[in-house]
Short mmCIF file of C-alpha atoms in Angstrom, two decimals:
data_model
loop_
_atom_site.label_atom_id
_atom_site.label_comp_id
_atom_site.label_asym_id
_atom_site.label_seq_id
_atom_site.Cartn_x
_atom_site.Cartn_y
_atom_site.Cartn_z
CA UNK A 967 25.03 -47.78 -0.23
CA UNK A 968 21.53 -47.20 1.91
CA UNK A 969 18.68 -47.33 -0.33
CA UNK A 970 15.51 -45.30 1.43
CA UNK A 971 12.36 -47.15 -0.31
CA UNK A 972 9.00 -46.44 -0.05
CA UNK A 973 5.91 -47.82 -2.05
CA UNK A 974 4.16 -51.32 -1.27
CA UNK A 975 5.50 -54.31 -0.72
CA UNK A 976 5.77 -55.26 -4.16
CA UNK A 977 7.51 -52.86 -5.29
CA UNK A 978 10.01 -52.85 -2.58
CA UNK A 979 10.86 -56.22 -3.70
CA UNK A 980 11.15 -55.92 -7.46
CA UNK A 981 13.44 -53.01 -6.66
CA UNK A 982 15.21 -54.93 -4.19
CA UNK A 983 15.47 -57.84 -6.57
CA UNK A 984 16.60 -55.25 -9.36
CA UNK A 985 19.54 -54.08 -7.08
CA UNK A 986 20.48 -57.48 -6.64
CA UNK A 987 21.15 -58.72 -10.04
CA UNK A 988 22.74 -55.51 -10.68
CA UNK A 989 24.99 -56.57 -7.89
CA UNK A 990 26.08 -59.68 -9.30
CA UNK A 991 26.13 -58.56 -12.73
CA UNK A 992 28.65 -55.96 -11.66
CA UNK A 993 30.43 -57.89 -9.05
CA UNK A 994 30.30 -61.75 -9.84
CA UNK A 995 31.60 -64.25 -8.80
CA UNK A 996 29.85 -63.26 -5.41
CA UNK A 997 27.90 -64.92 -2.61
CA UNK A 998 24.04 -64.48 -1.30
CA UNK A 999 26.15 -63.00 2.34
CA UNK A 1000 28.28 -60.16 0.21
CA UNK A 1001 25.20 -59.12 -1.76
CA UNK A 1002 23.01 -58.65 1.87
CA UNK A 1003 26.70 -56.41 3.50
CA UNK A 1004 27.65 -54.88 -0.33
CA UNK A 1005 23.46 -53.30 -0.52
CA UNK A 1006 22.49 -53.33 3.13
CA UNK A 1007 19.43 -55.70 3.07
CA UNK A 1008 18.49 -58.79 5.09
CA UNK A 1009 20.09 -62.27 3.83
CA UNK A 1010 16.38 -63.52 3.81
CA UNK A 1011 15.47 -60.75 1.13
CA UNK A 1012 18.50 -61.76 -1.00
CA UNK A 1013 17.72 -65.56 -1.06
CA UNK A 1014 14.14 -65.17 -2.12
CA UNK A 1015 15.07 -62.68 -4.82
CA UNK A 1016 18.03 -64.78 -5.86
CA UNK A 1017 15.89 -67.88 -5.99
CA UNK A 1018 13.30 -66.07 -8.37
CA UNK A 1019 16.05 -65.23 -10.44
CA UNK A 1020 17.98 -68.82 -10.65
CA UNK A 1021 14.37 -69.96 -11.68
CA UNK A 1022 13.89 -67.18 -14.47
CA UNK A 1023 17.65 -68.06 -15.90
CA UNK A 1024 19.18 -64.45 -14.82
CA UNK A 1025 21.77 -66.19 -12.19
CA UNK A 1026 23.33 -69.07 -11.70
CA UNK A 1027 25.50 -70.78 -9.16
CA UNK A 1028 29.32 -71.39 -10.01
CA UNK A 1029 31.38 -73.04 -7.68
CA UNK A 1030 32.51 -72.02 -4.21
CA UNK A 1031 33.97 -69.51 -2.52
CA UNK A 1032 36.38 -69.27 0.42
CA UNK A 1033 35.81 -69.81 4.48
CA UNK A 1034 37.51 -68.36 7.25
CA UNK A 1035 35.32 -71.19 9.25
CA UNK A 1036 31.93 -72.81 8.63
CA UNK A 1037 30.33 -74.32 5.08
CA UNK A 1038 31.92 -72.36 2.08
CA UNK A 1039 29.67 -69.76 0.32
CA UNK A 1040 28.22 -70.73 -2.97
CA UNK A 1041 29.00 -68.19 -5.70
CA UNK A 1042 26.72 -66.61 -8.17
CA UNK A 1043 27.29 -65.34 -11.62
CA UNK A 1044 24.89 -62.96 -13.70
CA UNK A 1045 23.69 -65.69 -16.80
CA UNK A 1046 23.47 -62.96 -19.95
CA UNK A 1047 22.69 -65.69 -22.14
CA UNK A 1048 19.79 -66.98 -20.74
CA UNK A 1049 17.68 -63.64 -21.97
CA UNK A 1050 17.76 -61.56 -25.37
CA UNK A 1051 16.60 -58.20 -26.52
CA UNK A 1052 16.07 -56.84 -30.03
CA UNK A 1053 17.74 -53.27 -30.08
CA UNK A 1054 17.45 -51.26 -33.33
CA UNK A 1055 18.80 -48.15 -34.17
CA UNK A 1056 17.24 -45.32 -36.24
CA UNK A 1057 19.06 -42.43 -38.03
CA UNK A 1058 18.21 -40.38 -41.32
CA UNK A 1059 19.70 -42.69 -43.52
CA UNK A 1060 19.41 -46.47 -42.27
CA UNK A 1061 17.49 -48.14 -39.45
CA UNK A 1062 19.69 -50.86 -37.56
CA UNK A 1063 18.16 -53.98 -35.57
CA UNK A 1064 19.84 -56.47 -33.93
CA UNK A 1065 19.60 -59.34 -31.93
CA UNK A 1066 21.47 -59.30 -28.39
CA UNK A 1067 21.85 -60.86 -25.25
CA UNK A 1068 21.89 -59.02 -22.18
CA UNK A 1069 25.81 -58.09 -22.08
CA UNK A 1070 25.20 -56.45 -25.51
CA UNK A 1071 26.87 -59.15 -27.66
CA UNK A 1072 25.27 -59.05 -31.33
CA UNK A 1073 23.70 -62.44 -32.44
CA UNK A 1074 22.05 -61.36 -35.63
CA UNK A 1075 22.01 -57.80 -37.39
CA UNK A 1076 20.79 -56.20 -39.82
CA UNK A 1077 20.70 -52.79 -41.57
CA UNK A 1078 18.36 -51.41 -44.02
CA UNK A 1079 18.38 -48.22 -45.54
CA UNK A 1080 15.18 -45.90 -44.85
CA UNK A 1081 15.39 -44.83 -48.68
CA UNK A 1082 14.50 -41.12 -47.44
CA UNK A 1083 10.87 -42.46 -45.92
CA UNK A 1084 9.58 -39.43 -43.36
CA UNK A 1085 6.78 -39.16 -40.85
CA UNK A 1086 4.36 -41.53 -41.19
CA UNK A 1087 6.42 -44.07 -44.06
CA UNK A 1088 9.25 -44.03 -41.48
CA UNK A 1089 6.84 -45.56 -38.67
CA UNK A 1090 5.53 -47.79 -41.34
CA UNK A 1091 8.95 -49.04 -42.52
CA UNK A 1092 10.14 -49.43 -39.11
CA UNK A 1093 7.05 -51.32 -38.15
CA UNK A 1094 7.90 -53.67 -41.53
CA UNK A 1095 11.47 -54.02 -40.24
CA UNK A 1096 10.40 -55.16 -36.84
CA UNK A 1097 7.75 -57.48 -37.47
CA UNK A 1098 9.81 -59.16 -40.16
CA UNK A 1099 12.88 -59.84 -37.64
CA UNK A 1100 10.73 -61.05 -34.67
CA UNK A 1101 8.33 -63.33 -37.26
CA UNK A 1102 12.59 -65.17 -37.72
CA UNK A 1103 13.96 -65.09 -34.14
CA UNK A 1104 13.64 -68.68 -32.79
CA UNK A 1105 13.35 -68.11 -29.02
CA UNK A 1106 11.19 -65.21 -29.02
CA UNK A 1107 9.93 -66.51 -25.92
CA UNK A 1108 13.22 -65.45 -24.47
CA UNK A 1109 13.45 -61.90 -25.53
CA UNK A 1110 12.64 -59.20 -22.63
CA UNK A 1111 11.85 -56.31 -24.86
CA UNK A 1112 12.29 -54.31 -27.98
CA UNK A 1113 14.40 -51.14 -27.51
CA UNK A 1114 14.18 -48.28 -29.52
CA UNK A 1115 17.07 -45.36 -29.97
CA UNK A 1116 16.88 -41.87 -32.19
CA UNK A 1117 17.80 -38.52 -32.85
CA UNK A 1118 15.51 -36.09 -31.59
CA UNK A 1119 13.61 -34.89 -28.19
CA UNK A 1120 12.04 -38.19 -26.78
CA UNK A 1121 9.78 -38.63 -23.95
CA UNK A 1122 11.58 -41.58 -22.41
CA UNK A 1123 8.86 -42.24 -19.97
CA UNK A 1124 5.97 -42.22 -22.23
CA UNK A 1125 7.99 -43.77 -25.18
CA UNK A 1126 7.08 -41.02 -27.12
CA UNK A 1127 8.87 -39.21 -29.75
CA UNK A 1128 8.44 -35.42 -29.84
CA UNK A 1129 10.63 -33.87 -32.16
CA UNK A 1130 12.83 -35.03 -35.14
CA UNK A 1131 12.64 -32.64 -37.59
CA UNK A 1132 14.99 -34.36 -40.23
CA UNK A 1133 12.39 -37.41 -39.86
CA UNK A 1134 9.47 -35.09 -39.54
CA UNK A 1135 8.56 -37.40 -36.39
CA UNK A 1136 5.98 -35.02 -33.99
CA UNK A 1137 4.64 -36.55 -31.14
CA UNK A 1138 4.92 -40.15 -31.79
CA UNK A 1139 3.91 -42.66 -29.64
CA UNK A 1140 6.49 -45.35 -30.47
CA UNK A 1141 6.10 -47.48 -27.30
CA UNK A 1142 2.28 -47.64 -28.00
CA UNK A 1143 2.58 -48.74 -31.68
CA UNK A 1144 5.24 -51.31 -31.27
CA UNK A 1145 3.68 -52.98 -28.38
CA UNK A 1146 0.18 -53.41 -30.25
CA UNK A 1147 1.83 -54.59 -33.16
CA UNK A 1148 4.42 -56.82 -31.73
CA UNK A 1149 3.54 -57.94 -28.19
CA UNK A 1150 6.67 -57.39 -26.56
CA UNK A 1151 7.74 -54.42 -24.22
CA UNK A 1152 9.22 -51.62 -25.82
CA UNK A 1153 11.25 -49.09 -24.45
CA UNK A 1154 12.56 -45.92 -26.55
CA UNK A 1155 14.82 -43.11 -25.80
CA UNK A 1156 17.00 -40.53 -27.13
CA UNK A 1157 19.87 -42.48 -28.82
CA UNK A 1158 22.59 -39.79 -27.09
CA UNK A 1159 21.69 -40.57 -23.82
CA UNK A 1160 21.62 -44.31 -24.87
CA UNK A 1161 25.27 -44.05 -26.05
CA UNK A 1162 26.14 -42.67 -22.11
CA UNK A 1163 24.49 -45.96 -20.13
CA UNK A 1164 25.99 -47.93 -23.21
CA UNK A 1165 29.51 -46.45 -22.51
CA UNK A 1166 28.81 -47.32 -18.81
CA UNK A 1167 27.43 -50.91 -18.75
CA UNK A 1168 29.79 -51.86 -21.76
CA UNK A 1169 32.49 -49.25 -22.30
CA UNK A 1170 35.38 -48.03 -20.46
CA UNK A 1171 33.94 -45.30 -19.07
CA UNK A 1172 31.79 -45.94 -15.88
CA UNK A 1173 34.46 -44.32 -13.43
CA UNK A 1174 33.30 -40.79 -14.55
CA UNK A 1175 30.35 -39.22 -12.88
CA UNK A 1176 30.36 -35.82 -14.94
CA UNK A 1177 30.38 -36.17 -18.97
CA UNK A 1178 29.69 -35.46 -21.96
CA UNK A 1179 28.92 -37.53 -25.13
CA UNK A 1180 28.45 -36.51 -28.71
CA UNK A 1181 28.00 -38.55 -31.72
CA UNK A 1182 28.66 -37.10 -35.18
CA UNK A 1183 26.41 -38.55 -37.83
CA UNK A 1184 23.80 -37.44 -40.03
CA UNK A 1185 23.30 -35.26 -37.14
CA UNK A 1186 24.92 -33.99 -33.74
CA UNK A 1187 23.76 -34.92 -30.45
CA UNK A 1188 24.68 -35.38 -26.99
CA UNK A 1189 23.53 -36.84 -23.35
CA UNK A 1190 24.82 -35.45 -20.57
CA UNK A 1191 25.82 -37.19 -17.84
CA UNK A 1192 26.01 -34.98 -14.09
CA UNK A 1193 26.41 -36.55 -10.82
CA UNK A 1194 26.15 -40.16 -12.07
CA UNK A 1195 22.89 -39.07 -13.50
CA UNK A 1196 21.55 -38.38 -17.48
CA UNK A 1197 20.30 -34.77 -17.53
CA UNK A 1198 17.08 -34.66 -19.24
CA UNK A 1199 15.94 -30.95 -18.94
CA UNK A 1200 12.29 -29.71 -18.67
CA UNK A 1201 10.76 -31.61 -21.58
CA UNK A 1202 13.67 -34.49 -22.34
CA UNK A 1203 15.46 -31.91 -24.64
CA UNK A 1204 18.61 -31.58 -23.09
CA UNK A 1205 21.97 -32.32 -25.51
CA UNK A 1206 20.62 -30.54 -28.56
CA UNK A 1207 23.72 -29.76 -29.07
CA UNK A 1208 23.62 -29.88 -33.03
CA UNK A 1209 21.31 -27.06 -32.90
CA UNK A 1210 23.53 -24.73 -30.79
CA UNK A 1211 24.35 -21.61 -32.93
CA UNK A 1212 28.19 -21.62 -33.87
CA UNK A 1213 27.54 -18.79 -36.63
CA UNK A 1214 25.20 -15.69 -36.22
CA UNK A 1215 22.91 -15.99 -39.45
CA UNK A 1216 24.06 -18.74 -41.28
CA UNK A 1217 23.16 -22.23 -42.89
CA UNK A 1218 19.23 -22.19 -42.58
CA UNK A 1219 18.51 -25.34 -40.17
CA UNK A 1220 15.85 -28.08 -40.70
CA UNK A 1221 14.69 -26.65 -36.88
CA UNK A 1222 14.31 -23.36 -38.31
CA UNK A 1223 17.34 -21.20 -36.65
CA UNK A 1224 20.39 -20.76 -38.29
CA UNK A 1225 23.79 -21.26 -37.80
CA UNK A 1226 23.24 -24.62 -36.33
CA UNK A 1227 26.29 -26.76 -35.39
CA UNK A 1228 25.39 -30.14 -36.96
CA UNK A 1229 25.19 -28.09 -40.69
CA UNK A 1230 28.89 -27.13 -40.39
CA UNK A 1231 29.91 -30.78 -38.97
CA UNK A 1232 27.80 -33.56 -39.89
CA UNK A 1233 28.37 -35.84 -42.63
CA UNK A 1234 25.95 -34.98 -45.08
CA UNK A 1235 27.98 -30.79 -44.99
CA UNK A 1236 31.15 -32.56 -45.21
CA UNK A 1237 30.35 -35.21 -48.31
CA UNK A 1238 28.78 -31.98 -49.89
CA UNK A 1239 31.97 -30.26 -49.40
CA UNK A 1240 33.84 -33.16 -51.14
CA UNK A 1241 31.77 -33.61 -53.80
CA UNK A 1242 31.50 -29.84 -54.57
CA UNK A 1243 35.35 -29.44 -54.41
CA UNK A 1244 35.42 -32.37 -56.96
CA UNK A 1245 33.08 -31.26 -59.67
CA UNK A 1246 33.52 -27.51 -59.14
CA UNK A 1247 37.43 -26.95 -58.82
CA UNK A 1248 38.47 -30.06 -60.09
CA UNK A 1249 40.54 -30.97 -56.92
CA UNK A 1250 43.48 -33.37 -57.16
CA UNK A 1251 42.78 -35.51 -53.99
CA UNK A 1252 42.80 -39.04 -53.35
CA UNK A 1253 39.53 -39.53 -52.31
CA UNK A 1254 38.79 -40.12 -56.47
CA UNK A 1255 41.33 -42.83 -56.19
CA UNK A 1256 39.35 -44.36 -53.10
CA UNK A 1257 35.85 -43.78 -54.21
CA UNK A 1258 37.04 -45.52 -57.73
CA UNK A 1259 35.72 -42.17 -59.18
CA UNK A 1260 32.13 -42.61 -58.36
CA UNK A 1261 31.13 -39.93 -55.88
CA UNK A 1262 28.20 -42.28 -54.80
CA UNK A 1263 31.05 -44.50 -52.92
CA UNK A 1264 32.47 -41.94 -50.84
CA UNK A 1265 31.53 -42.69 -47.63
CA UNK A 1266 32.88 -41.65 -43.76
CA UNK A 1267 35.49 -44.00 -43.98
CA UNK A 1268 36.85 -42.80 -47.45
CA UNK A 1269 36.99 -39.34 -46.22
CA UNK A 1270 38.80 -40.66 -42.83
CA UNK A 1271 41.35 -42.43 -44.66
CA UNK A 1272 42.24 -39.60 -47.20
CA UNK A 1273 42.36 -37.53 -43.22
CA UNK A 1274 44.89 -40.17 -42.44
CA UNK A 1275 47.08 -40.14 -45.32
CA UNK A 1276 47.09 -36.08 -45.19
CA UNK A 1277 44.96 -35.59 -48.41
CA UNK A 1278 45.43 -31.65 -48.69
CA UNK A 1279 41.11 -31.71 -49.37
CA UNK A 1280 40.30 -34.15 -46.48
CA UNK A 1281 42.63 -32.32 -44.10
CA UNK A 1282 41.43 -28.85 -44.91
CA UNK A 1283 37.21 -29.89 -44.51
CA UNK A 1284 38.42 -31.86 -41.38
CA UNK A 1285 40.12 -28.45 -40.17
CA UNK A 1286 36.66 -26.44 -40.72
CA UNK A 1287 35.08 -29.35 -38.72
CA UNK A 1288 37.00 -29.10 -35.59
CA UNK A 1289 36.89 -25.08 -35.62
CA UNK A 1290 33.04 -25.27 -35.49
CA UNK A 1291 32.87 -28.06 -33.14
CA UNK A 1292 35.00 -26.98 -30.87
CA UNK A 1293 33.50 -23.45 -30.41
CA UNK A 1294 30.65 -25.41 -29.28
CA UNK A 1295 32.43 -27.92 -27.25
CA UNK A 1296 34.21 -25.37 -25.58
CA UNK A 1297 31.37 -23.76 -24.89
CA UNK A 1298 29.65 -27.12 -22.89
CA UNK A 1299 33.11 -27.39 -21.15
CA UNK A 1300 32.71 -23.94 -19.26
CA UNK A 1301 28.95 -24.46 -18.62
CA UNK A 1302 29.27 -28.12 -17.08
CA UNK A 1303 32.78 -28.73 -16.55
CA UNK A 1304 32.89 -32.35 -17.29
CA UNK A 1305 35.80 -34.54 -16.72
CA UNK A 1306 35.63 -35.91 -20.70
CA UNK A 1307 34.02 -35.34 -23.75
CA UNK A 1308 33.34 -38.63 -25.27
CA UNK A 1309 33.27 -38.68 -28.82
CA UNK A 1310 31.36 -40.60 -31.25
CA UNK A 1311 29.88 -41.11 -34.89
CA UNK A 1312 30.50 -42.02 -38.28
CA UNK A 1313 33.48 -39.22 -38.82
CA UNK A 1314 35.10 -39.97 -35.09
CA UNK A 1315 36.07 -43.89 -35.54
CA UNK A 1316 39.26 -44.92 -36.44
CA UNK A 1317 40.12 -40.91 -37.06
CA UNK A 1318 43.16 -39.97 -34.26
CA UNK A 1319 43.69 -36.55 -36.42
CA UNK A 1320 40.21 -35.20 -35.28
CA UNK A 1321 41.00 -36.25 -31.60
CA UNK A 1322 43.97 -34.78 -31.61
CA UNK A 1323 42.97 -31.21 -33.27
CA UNK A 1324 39.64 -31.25 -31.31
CA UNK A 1325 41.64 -31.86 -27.84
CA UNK A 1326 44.24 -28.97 -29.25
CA UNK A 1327 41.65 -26.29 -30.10
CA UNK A 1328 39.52 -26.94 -27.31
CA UNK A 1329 42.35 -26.86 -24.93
CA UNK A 1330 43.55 -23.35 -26.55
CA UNK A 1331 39.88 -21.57 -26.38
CA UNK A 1332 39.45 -22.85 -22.61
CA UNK A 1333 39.88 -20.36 -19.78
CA UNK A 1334 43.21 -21.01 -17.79
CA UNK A 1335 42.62 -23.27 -14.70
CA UNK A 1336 40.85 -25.63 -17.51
CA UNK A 1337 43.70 -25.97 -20.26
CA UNK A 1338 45.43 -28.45 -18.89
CA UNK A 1339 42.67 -31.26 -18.29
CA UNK A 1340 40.34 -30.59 -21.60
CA UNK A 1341 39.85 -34.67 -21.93
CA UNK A 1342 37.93 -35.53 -25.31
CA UNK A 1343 38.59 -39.19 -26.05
CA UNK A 1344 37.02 -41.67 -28.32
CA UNK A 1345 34.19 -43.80 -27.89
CA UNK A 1346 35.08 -47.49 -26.56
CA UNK A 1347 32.22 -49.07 -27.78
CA UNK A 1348 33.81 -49.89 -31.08
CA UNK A 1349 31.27 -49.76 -34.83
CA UNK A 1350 28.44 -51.23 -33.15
CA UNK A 1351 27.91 -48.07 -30.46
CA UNK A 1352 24.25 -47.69 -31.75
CA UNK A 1353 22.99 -51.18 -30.94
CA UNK A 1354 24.89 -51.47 -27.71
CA UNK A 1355 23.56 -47.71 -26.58
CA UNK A 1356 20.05 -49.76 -27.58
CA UNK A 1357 20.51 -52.36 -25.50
CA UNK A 1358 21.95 -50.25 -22.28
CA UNK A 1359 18.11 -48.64 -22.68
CA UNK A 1360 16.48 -51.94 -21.88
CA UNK A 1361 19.04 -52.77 -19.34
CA UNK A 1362 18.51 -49.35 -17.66
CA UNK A 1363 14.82 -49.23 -18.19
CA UNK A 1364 13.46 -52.96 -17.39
CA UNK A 1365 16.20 -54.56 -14.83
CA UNK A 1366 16.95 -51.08 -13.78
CA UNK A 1367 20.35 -51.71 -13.67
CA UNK A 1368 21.92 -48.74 -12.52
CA UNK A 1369 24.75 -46.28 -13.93
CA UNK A 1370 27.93 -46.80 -12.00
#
């Protein structure tokens, strides 16, 4: 593809150099000649970038390749152990950090509840959590950033967070904090549209140019993916999708409407449901049996497994689910048309019933011409979705590596 650039000379070359590891991350084993045809730039312009980056650790030469005549090209191979970042995850009830190289494997994690801390104890806490991991990594020297995902309307440029309402976060400047406390760059986004460059430098979805994501949590969220590009909207508040209005006067929101999606599907409405149905009717379902009676141990995965062993409860709260979120799914689907919904979360892993009822429901609400190729799948990215969307941020942010 042509890149037009314009700018000094500097930056001409760091996003030249940018391109180019992006090149061999996605295309090693590859020589300096097939990076200059495969981006359009000069062979000189690839040899001093790929120099700079042999020296930083970034690439490194593997073998040979093949010649139709002449010396045989030497190869080069993206190094994604050379570098680490520290991702970390925040959500209403736990913060997650983690140590990672740059192909997203985990090296060391750790989760700690936020023990309902808001506003202000929240930034403190986090700051606590932070300092404490970097004071123990070894090769701090090594780590290109700290990355920052959550809930809410962020400022991606500014590193700002605007709106969390559950967290009572307004207007926080994250990025600024972090990098006077720690010392490190620190990039933070909107942990929805961190789960859509995750799916696409780690997943299985990077052939789709049009899509949708929501995760299912404590919350409901979603980034939006059109044209190869996230949609941000206006102000970076694109993908509220939790506080979309699926019934006309009901369950008073935290954002002050009502009828919001998230309080008819998140986790927090459907453990309430459980536990009411428990104490209040006395309900004969296994999830007693699973939660060895103690209503503090039902978690997502107890409810999922009473779904997949047709507990009458479990199956009947999983039914009310789907019939709000897929009202608003199919409303998305006829406003954007994209060619899957990818979904994610806490109630979504390891939970084929809600795929399959979300896929049928959808697929019946849908006008005509769209019925046949309603496409809601399953995140790829496995338990650990929330540190790898984490580390895509960095990836995206600070090598600029680009969405397929």
């Amino acid at each position: 593809m042509e890149i037009q650039r314009t700018g000094d000379l500097r930056l001409i070359q760091e996003l030249n150099r940018s391109l180019i590891l992006d090149t061999i991350r996605k295309r090693g084993a590859i020589s300096r000649t097939e990076i200059a045809k495969a981006i359009k730039v000069s062979p000189t312009t690839v040899t001093s970038a790929v120099a700079e980056l042999i020296n930083e650790g970034l690439v490194y030469e593997d073998g040979v390749g093949s010649s139709s005549g002449g010396r045989k090209p030497v190869l080069l191979r993206f190094n994604p152990k050379a570098h680490s970042v520290i991702g970390v995850s925040i959500t209403n009830s736990f913060i997650k950090i983690a140590d990672m190289d740059l192909e997203g494997n985990i090296l060391k994690k750790e989760v700690h509840p936020t023990n309902n801390c808001l506003g202000d104890e929240m930034i403190q806490l986090l700051l606590e959590i932070v300092e404490s991991f970097t004071k123990t990594k070894p090769d701090l020297e090594k780590c290109q950033g700290i990355s920052i995902i959550t809930p809410g309307i962020v400022d991606a440029n500014k590193g700002v967070i605007s709106y969390n309402s559950k967290l009572k976060l307004y207007n926080v400047e994250l990025k600024k904090i972090i990098e006077e406390k720690i010392g490190l760059p620190t990039f933070v986004d909107n942990d929805a549209n961190a789960y859509v460059l995750a799916e696409n430098f780690f997943g299985s979805f990077s052939h789709y140019k049009d899509l949708l994501y929501v995760t299912i949590g404590d919350g409901v969220g979603s980034g939006i993916l059109i044209n190869g590009s996230i949609y941000r909207g206006f102000l970076g508040s694109s993908g509220e999708f939790g506080h979309t209005t699926v019934v006309q006067d009901g369950v008073k929101c935290d954002c002050g409407n009502k009828g919001c999606l998230e309080n008819y599907t998140n986790w927090p409405t459907i453990y309430s449901k459980i536990v009411s149905a428990i104490i209040t009717t006395g309900s004969n379902t296994i999830i007693k049996e699973l939660s060895q009676n103690d209503l503090n141990k039902i978690k997502p995965k107890t409810f999922i497994e009473a779904v997949n062993r047709q507990d009458e409860l479990a199956v009947e709260i999983l039914e009310e689910v789907v019939k709000y979120l897929s009202i608003a799914v199919t409303n998305i689907v006829h406003m954007f048309n994209p060619q899957v919904v990818i979904l994610s979360g806490s109630i979504v892993q390891d939970n084929p019933q809600l795929l399959k009822r979300i896929n049928e429901m959808v697929a019946s609400k849908v006008i005509p011409v769209l019925k046949d190729r309603v496409n809601i799948q399953s995140t790829s990215l496995g338990p650990d979705f929330e540190l790898l969307g984490s580390a895509a941020v960095l990836l995206h942010g600070k090598f600029k590596f680009e969405i397929s």
